[in-house]
Short mmCIF file of N, CA and C in Angstrom, two decimals:
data_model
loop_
_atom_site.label_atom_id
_atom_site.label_comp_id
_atom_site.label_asym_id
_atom_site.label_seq_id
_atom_site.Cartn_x
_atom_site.Cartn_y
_atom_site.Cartn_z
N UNK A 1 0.86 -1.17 0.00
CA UNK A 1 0.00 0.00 0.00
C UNK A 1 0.91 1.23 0.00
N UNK A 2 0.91 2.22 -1.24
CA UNK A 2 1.72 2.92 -1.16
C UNK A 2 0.86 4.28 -0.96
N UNK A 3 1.84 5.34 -0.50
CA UNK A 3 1.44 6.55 0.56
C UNK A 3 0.54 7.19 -0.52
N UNK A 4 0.99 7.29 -1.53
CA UNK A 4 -0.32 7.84 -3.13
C UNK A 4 -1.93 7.31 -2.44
N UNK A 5 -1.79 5.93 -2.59
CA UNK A 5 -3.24 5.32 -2.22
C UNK A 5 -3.52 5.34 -1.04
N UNK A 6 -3.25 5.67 0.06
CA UNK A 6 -3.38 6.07 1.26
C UNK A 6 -3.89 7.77 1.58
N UNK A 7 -3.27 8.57 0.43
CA UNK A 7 -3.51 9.93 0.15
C UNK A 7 -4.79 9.71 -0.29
N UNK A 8 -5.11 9.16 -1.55
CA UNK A 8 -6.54 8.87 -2.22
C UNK A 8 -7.31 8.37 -1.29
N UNK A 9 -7.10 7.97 -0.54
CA UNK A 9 -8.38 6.86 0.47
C UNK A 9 -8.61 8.17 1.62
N UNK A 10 -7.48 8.63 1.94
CA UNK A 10 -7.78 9.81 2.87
C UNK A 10 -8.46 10.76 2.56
N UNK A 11 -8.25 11.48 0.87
CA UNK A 11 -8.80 12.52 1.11
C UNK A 11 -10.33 11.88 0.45
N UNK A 12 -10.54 11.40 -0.61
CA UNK A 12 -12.02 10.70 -1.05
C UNK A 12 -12.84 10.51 0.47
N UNK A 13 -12.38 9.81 1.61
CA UNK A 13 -13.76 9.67 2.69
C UNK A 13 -13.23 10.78 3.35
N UNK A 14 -12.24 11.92 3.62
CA UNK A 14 -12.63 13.44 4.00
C UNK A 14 -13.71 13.96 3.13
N UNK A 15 -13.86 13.94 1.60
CA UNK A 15 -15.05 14.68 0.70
C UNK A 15 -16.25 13.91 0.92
N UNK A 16 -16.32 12.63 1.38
CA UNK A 16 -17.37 11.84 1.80
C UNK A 16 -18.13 12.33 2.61
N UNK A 17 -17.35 12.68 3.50
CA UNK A 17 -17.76 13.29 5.15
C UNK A 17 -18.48 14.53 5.11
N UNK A 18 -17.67 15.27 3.89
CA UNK A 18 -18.50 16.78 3.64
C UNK A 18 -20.05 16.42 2.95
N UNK A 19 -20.41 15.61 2.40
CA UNK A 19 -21.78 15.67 1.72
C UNK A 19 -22.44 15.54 3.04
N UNK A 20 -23.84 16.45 2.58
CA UNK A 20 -24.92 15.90 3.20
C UNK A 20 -25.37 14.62 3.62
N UNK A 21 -25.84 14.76 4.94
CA UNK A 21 -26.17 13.39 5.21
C UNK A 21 -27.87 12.51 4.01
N UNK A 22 -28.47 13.73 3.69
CA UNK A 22 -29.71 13.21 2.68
C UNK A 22 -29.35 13.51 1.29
N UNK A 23 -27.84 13.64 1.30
CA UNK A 23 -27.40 14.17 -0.15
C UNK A 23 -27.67 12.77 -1.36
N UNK A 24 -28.78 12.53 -2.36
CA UNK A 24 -28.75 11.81 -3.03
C UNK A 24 -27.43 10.92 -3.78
N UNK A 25 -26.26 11.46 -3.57
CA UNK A 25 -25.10 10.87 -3.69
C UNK A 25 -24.22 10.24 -3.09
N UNK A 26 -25.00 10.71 -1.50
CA UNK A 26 -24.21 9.79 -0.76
C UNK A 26 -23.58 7.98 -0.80
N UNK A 27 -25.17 7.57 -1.21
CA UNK A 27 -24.76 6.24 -0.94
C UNK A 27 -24.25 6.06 -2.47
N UNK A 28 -23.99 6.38 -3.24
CA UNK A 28 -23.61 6.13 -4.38
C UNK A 28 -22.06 6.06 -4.27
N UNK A 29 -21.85 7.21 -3.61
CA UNK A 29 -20.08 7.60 -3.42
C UNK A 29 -19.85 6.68 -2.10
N UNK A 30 -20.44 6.38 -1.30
CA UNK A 30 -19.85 4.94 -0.45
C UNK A 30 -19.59 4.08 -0.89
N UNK A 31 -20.78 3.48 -1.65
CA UNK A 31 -20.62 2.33 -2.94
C UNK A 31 -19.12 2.47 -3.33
N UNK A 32 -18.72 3.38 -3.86
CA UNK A 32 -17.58 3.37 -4.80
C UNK A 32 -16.35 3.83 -4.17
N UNK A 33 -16.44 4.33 -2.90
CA UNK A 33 -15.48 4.14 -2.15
C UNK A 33 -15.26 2.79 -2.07
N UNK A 34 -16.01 1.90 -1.05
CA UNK A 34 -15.76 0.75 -1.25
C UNK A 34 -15.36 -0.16 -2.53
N UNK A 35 -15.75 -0.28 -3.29
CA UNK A 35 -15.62 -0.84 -4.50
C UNK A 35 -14.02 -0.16 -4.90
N UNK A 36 -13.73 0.49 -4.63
CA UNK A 36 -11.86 1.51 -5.24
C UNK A 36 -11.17 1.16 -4.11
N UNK A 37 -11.47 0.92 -2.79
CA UNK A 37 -10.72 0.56 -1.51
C UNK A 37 -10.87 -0.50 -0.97
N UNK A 38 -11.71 -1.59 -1.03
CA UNK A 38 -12.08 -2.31 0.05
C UNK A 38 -11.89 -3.86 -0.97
N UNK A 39 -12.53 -3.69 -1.85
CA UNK A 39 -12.30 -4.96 -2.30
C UNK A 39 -11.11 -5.53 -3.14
N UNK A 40 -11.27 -6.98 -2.84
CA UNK A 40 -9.57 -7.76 -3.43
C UNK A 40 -9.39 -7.33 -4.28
N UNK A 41 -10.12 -7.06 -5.67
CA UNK A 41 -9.49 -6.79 -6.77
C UNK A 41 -9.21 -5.83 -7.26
N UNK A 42 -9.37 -4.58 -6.42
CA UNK A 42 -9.30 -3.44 -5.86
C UNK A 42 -7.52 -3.15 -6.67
N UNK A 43 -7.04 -1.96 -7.41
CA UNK A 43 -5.80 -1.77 -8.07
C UNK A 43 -5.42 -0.56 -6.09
N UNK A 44 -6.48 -0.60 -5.79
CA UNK A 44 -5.98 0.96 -4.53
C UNK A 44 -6.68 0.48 -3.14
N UNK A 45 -6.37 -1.36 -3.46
CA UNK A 45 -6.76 -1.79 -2.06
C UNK A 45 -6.25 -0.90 -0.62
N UNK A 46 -6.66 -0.80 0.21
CA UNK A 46 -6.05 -0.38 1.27
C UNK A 46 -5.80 -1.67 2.31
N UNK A 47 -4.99 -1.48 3.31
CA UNK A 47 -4.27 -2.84 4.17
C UNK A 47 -5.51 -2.70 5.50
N UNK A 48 -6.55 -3.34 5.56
CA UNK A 48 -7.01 -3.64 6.48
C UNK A 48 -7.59 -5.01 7.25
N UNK A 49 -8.13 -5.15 7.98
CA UNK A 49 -8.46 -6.89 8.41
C UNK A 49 -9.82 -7.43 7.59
N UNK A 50 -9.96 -8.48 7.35
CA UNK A 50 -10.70 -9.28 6.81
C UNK A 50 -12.60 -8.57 7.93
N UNK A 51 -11.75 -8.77 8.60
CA UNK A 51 -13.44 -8.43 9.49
C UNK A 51 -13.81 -7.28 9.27
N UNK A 52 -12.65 -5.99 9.34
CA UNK A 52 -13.25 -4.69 9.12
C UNK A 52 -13.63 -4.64 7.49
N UNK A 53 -12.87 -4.91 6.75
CA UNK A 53 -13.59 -5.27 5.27
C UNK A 53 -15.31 -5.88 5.52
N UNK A 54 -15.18 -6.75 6.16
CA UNK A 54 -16.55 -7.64 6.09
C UNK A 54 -17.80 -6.50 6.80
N UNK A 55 -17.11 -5.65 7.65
CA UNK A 55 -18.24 -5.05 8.90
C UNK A 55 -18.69 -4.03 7.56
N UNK A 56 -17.42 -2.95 6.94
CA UNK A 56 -17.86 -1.91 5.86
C UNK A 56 -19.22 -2.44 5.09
N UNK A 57 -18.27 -3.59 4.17
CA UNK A 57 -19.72 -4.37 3.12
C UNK A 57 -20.55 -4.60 3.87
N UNK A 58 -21.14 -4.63 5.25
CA UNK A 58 -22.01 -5.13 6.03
C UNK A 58 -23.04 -3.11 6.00
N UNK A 59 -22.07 -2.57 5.81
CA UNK A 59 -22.79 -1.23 6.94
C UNK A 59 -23.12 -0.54 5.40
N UNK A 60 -22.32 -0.61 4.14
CA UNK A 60 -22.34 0.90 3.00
C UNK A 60 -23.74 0.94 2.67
N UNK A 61 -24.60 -0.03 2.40
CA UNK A 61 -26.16 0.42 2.45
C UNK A 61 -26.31 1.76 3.26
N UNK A 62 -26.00 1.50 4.44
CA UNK A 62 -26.41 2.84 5.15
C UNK A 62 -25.96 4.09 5.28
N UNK A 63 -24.64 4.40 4.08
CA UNK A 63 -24.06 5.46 4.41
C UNK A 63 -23.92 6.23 5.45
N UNK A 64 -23.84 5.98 6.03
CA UNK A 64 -23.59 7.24 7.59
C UNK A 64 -22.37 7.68 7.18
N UNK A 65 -22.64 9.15 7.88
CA UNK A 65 -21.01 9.71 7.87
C UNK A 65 -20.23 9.15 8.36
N UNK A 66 -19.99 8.33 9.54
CA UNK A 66 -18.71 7.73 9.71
C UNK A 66 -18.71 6.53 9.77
N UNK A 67 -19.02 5.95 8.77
CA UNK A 67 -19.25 4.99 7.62
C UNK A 67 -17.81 4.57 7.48
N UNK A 68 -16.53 4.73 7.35
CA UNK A 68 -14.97 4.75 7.10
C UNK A 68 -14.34 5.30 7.98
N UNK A 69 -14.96 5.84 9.28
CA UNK A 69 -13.69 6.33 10.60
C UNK A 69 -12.93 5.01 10.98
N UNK A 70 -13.37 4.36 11.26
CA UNK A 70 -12.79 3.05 12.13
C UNK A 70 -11.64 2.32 10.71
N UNK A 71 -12.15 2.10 9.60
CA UNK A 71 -10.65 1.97 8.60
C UNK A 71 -10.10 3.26 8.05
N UNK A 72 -10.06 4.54 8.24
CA UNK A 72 -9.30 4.88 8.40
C UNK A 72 -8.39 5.10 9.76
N UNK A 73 -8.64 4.73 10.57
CA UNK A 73 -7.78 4.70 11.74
C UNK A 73 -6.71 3.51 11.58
N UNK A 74 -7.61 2.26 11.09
CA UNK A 74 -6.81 0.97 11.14
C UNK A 74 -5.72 1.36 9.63
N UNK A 75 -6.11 2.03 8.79
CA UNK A 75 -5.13 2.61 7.65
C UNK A 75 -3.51 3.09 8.51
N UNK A 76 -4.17 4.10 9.39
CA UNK A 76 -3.38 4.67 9.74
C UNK A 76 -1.97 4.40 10.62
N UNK A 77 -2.76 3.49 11.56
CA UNK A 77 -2.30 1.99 12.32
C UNK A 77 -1.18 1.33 11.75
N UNK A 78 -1.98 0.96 10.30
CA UNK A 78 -1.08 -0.21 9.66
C UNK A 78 0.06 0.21 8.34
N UNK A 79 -0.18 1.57 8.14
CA UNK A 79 0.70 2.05 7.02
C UNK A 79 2.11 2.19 8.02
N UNK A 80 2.15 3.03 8.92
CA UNK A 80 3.31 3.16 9.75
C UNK A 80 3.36 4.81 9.77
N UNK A 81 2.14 5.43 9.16
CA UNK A 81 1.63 6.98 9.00
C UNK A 81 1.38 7.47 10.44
N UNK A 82 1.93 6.92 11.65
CA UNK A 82 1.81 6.96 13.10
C UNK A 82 2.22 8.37 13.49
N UNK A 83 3.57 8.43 12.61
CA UNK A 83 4.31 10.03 13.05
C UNK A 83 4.12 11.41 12.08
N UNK A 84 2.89 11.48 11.71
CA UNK A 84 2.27 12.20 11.31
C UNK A 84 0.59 12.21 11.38
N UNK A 85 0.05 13.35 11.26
CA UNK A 85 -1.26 13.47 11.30
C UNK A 85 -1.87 13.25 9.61
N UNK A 86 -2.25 12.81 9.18
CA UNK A 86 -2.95 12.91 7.88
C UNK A 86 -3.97 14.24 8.19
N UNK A 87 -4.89 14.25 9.05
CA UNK A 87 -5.75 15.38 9.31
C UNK A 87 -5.20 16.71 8.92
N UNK A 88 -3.96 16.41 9.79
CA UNK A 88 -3.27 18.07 9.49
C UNK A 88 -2.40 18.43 7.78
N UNK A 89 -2.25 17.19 7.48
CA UNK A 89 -1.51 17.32 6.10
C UNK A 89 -2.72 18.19 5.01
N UNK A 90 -3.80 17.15 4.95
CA UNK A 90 -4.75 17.66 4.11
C UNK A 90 -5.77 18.34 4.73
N UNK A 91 -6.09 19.09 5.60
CA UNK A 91 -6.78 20.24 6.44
C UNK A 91 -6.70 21.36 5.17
#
């Protein structure tokens, strides 16, 4: 997982976060978050556990805004992006 696709995964569910919660696009752009991040065949997989993969595909029907807090944390966890803030990079 290189820091490019870690950039893309970061800032795509930061613009996620900005839509409306009844924004007709929401669940569309979860959809395809997931589908660009989450799954195997995924070219911009991100490194997370089998279960948190499984819980996402379990929850993107429902779009909620923090729908992707909990893998991006485990992103953050597992890249070694520990000694830096991503928040503050792209703020």
């Amino acid at each position: 997982m290189s820091l490019i696709v870690i950039s893309q995964f970061w800032l795509t569910v930061e613009e996620y976060k900005l839509l409306p919660s009844d924004a007709p696009e929401k669940a569309h752009r979860a959809q395809d978050i997931y589908q660009r991040f989450f799954t195997p065949q995924s070219r911009s997989e991100v490194n997370i556990t089998a279960k948190m993969r499984d819980q996402i595909a379990d929850r993107v029907v429902f779009h909620s805004d923090n729908l992707f807090d909990d893998p991006q944390k485990e992103v953050r966890m597992n890249c070694g992006c520990q000694a830096f803030d991503l928040n503050l990079i792209f703020a």
